[in-house]
Short mmCIF file of C-alpha atoms and ligand atoms in Angstrom, two decimals:
data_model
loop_
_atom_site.label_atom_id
_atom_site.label_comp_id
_atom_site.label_asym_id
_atom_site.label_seq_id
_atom_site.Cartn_x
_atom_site.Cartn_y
_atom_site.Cartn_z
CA UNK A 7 0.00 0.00 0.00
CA UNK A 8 1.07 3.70 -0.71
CA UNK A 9 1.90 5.27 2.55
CA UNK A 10 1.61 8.97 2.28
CA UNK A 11 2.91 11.03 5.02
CA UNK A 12 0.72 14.06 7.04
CA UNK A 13 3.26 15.85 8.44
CA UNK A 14 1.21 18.29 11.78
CA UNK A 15 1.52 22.38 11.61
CA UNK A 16 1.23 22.11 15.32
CA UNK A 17 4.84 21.40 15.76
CA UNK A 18 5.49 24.60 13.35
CA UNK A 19 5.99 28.20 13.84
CA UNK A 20 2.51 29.71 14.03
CA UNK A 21 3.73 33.07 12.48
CA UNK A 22 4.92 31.24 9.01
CA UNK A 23 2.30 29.06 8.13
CA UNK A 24 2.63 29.83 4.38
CA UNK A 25 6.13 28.99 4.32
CA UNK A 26 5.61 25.96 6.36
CA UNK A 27 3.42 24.53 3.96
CA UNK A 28 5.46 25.12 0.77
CA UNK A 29 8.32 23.43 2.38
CA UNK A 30 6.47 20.74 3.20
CA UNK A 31 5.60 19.92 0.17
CA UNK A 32 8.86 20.79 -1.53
CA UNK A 33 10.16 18.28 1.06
CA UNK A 34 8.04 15.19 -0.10
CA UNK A 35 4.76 15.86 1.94
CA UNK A 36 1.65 13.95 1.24
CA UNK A 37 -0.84 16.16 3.16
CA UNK A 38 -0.77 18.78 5.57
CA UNK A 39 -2.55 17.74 8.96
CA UNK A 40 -3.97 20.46 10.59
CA UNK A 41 -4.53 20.45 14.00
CA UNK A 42 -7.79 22.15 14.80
CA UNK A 43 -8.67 22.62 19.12
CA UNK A 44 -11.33 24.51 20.86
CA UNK A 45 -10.34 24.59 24.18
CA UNK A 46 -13.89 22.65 25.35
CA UNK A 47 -13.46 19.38 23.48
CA UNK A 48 -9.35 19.28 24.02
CA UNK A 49 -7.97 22.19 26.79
CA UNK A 50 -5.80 24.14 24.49
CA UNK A 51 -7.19 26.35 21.24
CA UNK A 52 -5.20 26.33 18.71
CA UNK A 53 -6.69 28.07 14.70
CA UNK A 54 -9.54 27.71 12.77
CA UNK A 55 -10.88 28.09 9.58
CA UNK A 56 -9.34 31.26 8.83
CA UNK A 57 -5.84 30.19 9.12
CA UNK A 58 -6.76 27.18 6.88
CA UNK A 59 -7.97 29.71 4.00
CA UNK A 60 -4.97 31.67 4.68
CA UNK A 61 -2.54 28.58 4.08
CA UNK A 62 -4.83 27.30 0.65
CA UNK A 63 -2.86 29.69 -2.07
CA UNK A 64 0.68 28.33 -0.73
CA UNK A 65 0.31 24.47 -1.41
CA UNK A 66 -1.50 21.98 -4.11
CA UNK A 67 -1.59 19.42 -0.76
CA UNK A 68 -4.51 17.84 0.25
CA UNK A 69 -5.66 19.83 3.65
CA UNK A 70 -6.11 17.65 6.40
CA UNK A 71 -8.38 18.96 8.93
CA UNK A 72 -7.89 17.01 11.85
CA UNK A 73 -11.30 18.84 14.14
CA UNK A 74 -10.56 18.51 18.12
CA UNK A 75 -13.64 20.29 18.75
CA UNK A 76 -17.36 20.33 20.37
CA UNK A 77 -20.10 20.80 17.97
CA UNK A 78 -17.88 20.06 14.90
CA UNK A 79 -21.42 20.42 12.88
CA UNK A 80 -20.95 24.14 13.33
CA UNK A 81 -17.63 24.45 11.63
CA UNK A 82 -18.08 22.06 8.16
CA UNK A 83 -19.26 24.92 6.25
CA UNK A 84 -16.05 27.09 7.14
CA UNK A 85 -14.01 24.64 6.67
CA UNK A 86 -15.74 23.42 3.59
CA UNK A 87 -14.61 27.43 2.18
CA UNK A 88 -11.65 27.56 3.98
CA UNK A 89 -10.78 25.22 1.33
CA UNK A 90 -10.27 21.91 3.54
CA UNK A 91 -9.97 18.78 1.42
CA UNK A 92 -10.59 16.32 4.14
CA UNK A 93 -12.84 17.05 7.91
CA UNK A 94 -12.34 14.46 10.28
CA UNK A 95 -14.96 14.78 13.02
CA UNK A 96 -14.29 12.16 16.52
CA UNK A 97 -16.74 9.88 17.47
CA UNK A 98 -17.06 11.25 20.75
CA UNK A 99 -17.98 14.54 19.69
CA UNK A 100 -20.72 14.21 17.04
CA UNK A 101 -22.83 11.69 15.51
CA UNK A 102 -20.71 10.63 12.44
CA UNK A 103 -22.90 9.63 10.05
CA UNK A 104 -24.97 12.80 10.37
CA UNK A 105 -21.44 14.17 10.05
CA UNK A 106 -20.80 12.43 7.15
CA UNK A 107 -23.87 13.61 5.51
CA UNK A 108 -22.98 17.65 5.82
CA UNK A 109 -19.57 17.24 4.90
CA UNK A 110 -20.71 15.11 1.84
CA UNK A 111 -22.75 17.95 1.31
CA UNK A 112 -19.30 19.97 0.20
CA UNK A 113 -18.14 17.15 -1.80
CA UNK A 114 -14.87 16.90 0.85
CA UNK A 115 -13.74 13.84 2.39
CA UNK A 116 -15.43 12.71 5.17
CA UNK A 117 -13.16 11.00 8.09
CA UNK A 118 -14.10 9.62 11.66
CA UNK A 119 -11.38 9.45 14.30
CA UNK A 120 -11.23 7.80 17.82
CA UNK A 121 -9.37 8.56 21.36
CA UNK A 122 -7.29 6.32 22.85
CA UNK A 123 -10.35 5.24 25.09
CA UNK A 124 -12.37 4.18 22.16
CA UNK A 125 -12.73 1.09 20.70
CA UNK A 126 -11.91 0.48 16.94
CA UNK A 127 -15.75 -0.87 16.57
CA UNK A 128 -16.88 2.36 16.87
CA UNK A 129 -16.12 3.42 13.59
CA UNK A 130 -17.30 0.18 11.99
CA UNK A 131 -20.34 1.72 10.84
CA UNK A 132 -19.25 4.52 8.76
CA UNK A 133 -16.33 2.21 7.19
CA UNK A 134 -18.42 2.01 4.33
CA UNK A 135 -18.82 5.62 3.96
CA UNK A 136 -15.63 6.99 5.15
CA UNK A 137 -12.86 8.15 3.18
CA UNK A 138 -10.34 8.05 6.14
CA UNK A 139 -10.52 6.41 9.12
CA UNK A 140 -7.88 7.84 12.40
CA UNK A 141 -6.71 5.79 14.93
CA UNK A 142 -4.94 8.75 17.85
CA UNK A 143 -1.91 7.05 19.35
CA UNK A 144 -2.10 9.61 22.10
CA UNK A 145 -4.56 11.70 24.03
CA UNK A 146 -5.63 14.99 21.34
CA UNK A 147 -4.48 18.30 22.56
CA UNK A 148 -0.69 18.16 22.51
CA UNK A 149 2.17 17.25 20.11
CA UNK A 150 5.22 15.71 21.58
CA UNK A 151 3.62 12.45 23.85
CA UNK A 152 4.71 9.35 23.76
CA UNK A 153 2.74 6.45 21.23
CA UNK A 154 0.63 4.29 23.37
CA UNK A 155 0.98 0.61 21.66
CA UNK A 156 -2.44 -0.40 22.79
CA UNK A 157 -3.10 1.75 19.39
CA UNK A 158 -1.91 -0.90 16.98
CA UNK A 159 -4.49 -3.65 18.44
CA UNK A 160 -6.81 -0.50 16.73
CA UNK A 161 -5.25 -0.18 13.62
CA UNK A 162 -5.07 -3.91 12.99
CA UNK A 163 -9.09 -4.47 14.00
CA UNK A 164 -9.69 -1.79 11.69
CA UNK A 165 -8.02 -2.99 8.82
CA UNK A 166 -9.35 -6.39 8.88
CA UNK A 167 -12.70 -4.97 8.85
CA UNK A 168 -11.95 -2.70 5.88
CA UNK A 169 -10.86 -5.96 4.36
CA UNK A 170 -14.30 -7.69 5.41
CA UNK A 171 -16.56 -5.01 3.31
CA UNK A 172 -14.32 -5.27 0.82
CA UNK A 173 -12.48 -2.02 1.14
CA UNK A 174 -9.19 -3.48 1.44
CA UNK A 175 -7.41 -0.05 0.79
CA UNK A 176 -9.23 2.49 2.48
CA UNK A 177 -6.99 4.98 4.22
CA UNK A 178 -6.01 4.07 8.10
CA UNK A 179 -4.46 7.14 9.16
CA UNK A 180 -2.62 7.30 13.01
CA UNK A 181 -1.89 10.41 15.02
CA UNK A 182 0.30 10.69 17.76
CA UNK A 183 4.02 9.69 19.10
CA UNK A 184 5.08 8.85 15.19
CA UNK A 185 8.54 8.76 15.10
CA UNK A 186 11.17 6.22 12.36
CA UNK A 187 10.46 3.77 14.69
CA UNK A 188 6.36 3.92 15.65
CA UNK A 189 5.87 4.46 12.09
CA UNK A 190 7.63 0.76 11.00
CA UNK A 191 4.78 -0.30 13.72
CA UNK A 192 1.55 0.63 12.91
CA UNK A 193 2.39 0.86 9.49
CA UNK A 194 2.90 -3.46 10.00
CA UNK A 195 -0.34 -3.13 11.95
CA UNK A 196 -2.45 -1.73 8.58
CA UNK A 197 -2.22 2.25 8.60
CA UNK A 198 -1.17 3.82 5.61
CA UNK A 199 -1.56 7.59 6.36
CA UNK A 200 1.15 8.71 8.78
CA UNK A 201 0.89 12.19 10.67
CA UNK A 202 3.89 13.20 12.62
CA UNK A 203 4.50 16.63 14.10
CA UNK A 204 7.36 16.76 16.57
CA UNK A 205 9.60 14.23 14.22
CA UNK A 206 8.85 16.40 11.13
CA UNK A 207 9.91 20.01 12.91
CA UNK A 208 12.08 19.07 15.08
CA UNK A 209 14.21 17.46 12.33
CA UNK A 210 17.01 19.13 10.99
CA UNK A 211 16.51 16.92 7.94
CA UNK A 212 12.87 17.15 7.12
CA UNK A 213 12.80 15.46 3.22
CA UNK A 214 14.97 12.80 5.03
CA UNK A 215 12.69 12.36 7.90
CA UNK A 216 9.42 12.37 5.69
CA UNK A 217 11.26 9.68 3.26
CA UNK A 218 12.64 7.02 6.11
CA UNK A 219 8.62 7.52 7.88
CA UNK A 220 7.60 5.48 4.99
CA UNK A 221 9.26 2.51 5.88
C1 LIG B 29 -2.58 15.82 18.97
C2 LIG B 29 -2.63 16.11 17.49
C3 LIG B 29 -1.51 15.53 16.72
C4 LIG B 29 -0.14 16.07 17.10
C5 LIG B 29 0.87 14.99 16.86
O1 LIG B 29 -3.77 16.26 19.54
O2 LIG B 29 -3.82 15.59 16.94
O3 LIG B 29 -1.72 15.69 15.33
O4 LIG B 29 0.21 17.19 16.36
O5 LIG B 29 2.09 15.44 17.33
P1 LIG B 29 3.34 14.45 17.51
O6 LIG B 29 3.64 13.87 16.16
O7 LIG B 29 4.40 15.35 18.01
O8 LIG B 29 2.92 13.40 18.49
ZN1 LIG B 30 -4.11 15.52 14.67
#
């Protein structure tokens, strides 16, 4: 399976946001995950909509919205404009299928993510639908944790039932304490879609990083 790589704006200077996400993709970037809090859902807040529209004219990457937030039903349409290419709404936030239905609505890609605390089945039901489904690896709201390995149990349940409706490639993406060696982990386990934030940034190598996180 193509493994594309997601690398997370958190981990990035919050002034350059433009630049960040040209040299991402100069660098070998699949997508740009963007990391979106509330402060209700998750403690901190981090941007929103606007800063999504404001970082559309600098890349020709798929936007990843990644929504830590109450209410996410609220937000599609900005997003929608914003210019997102992908809303990922949490199970413990929404309904997803009524989710699934408004973002639809925008002709975006509709994904479903789960906490650590939630069990893989819960996004069984919108496997058929979804576009993307997100395993996190650690608990939303901050970059930098370590990957909890109960997370892989996830991924693999998951992909086995993507493989049982006969989805067999649907993108698994995982989200949280990615690093050169995590990623050889859960990318055994069945994800394909790879977000990492502190390894990207922190890197003084980014195209190297990005290129060894596929395996
Ligand atoms: C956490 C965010 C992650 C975060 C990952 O709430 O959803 O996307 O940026 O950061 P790292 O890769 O540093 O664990
Ligand atoms: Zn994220």
């Amino acid at each position: 399976m193509h493994i594309k790589i997601a690398p997370s704006i958190l981990a990035s200077d919050f002034a350059h946001f433009g630049e960040t996400v040209r040299l991402l993709e100069e660098r070998g970037a699949d997508l740009i995950h963007c990391d979106v809090m509330d402060g209700n859902f998750v403690p901190p807040i981090t941007f929103g909509a606007q800063a999504v529209a404001a970082m559309r004219p600098h890349t020709r990457l798929p936007l990843d919205c990644h929504l830590m937030v109450l209410h996410p039903e609220t937000h599609v349409e900005d997003f929608a404009r914003a210019g997102a290419d992908l809303i990922t709404v949490h199970a413990e936030a929404c309904d997803l299928k009524e989710l699934f239905a408004l973002i639809g609505k925008y002709g975006i890609k509709k994904g479903a993510v789960i906490n650590p605390e939630t069990e893989a089945e819960a996004l069984f039901d919108v496997a058929e639908e979804a576009d993307l489904l997100l395993v996190m690896s650690v608990h939303p709201g901050w970059g930098g944790q370590k990957f909890i390995p109960s997370s892989l149990k996830k991924i693999e349940a998951l992909r086995e039932h993507c493989i049982k409706i006969g989805r067999p490639d649907l993108d698994i993406e995982v989200d949280g304490g990615i690093n050169e060696e995590t990623a050889k982990e859960v990318i055994a386990a069945g994800a394909n879609v790879i977000v990492a934030g502190s390894a990207v940034f922190r890197s003084s190598d980014m195209a190297g990083t990005i290129s060894r996180l596929r395996g």
